[in-house]
Tab-separated table of C-alpha atoms in Angstrom:
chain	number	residue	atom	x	y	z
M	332	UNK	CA	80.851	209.850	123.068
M	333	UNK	CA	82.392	207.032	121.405
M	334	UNK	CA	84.816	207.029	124.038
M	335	UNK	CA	82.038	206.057	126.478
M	336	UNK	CA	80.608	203.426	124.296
M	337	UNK	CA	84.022	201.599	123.893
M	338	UNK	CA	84.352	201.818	127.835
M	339	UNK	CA	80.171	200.348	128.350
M	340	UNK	CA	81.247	198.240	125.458
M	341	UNK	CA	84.497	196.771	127.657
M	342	UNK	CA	82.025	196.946	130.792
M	343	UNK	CA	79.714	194.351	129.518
M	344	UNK	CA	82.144	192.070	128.420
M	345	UNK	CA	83.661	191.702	131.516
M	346	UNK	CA	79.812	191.023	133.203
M	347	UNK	CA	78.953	188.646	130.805
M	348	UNK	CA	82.345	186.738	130.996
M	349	UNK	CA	82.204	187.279	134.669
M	350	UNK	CA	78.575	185.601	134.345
M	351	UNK	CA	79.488	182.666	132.346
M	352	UNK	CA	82.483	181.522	134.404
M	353	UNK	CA	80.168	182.288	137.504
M	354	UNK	CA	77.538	180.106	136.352
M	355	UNK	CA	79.465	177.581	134.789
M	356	UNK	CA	81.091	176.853	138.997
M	357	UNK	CA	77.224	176.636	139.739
M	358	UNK	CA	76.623	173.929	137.732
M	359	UNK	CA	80.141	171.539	138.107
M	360	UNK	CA	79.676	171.790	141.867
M	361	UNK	CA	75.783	171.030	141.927
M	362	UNK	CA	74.781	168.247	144.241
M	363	UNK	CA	72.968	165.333	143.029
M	364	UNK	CA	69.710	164.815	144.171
M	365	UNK	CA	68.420	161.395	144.841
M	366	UNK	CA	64.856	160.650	144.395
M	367	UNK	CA	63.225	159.468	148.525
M	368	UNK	CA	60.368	157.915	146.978
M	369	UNK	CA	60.235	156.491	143.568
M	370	UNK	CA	57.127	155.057	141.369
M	371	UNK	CA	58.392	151.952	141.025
M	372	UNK	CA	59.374	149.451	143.245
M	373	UNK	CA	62.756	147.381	143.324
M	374	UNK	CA	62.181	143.691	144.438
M	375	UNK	CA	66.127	143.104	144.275
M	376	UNK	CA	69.379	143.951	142.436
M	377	UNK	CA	71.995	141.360	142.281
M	378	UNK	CA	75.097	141.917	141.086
M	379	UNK	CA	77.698	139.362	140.090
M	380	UNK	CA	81.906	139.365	139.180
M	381	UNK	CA	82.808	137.618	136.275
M	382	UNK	CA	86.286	136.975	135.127
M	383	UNK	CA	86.858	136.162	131.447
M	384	UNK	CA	89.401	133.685	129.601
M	385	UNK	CA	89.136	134.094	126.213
M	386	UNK	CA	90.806	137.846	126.269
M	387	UNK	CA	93.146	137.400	128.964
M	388	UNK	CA	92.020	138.752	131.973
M	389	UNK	CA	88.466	140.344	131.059
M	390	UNK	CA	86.436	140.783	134.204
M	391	UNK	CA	83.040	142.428	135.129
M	392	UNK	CA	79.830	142.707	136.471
M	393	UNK	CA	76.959	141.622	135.372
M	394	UNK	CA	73.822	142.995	137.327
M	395	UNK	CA	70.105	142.248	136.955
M	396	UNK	CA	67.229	144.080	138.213
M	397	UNK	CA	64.113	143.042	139.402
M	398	UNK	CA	60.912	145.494	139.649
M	399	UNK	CA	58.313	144.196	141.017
M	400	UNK	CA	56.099	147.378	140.305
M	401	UNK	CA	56.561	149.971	138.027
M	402	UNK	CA	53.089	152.823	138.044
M	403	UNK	CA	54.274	155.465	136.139
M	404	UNK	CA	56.077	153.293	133.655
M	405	UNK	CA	59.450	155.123	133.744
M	406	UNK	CA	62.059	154.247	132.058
M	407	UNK	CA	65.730	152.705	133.416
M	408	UNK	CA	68.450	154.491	131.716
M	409	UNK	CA	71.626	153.760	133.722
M	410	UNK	CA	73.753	152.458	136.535
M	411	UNK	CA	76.325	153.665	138.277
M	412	UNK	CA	78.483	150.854	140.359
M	413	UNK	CA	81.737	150.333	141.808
M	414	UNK	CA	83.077	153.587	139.737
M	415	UNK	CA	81.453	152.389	136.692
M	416	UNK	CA	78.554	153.514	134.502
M	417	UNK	CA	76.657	150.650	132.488
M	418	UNK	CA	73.546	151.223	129.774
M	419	UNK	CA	70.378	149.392	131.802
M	420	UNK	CA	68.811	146.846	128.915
M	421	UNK	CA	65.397	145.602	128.613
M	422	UNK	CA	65.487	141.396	128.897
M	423	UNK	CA	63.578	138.741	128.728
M	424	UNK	CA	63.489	138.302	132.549
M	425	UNK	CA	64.090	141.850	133.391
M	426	UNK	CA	66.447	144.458	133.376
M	427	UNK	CA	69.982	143.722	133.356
M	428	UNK	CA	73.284	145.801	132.444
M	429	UNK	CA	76.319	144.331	132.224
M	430	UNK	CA	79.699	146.691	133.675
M	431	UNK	CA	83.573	145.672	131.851
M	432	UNK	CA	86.393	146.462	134.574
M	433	UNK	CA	88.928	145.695	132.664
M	434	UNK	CA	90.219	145.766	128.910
M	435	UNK	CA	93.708	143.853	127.725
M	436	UNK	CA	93.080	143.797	124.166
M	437	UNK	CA	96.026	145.918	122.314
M	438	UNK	CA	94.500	148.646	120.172
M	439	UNK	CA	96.474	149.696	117.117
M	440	UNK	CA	96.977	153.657	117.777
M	441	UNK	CA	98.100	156.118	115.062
M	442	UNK	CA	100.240	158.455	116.222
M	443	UNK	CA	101.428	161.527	113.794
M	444	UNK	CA	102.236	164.926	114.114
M	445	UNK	CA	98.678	165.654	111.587
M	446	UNK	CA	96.287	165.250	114.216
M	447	UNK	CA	93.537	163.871	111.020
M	448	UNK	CA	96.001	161.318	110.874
M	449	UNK	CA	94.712	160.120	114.305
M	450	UNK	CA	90.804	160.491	113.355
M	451	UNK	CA	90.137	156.378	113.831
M	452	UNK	CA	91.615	156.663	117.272
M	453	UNK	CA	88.980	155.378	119.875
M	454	UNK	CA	89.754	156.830	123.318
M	455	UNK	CA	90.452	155.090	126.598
M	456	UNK	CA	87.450	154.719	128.897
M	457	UNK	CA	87.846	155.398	132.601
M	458	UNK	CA	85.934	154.506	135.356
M	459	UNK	CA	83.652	157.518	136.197
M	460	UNK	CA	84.326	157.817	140.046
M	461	UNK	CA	81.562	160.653	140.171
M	462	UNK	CA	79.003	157.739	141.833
M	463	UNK	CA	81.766	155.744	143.975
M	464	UNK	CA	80.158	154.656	146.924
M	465	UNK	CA	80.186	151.495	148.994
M	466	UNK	CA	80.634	147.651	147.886
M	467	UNK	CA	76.556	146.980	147.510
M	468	UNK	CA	75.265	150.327	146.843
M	469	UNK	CA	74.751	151.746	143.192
M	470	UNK	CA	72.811	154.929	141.355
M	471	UNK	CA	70.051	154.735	138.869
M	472	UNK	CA	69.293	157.199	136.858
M	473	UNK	CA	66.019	156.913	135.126
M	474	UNK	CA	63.637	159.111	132.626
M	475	UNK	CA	59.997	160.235	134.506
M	476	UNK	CA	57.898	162.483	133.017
M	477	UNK	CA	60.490	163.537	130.558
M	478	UNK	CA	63.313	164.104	133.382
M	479	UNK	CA	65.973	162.570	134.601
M	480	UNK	CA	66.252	161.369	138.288
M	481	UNK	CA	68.477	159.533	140.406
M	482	UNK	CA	67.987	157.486	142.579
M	483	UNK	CA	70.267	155.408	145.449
M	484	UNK	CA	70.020	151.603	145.907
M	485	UNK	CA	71.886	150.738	149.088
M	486	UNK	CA	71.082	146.828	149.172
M	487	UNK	CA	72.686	145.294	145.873
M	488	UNK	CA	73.065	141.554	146.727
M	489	UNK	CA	76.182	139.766	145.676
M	490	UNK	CA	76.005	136.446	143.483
M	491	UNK	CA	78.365	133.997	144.286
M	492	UNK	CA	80.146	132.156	140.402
């Protein structure tokens, strides 16, 4: 008898481990789904490179939005562009968000073998390649109805310096 229940016991474990990896798979190799239609309308996104002097050799993008219509009042969360992922802002003429390619500032980095020693360490940001697709074509994500949607701008304009 208890025999049997350490062999169920074993049984289940490997089913619910099995599960769990299984499911995980499901979820890192989900497709995105972009939105056809949306409930607001985009008038024009402009993007434009900057290049900066004061740090070295700083550079950018800055990007503003324009909606001309926007029923459902959702909300603009973020943009993915060229690799990069930038917070969309609320301005005074829009929205904007504004994308740093590049960072030249020196950080001072502990290094020791206690790894608390190393707390204040700030790690490196990469460029998330997850939405890389052509030169004037960037992802939104925005919140609707408490969810979060995606959705595909092929026509980003670029603005000349």
């Amino acid at each position: 008898m208890k025999t049997q229940f350490i062999n169920l016991t074993v049984v289940l474990s490997i089913v619910l481990i099995a599960a769990c990896a299984n499911s995980k798979s499901k979820v890192q190799n989900t497709e995105l789904v972009f939105q056809e239609k949306v409930s607001f309308e985009v008038e024009e996104i402009e993007y434009q490179p900057w290049i900066s002097d004061i740090n070295g050799n700083d550079s950018g993008y800055h990007i503003s939005i324009t909606i001309s219509e926007n029923k459902n009042q959702v909300t603009l969360n973020r943009i993915y562009f060229k690799g990069f992922i930038a917070k969309i802002q609320v301005g005074k003429m829009g929205y904007f968000a504004s994308i740093q390619t590049s960072f030249n500032h020196k950080e001072d980095l502990i290094m020791s073998e206690n790894q608390s020693d190393e707390y204040g360490n700030t790690p490196k940001q990469l460029p998330n390649n997850q939405y890389n697709f052509s030169e004037n074509t960037c992802v939104i994500t925005y919140i609707e109805n408490g969810k979060v949607k995606y959705f595909k701008y092929p026509n980003m304009k670029k603005k000349e310096l």
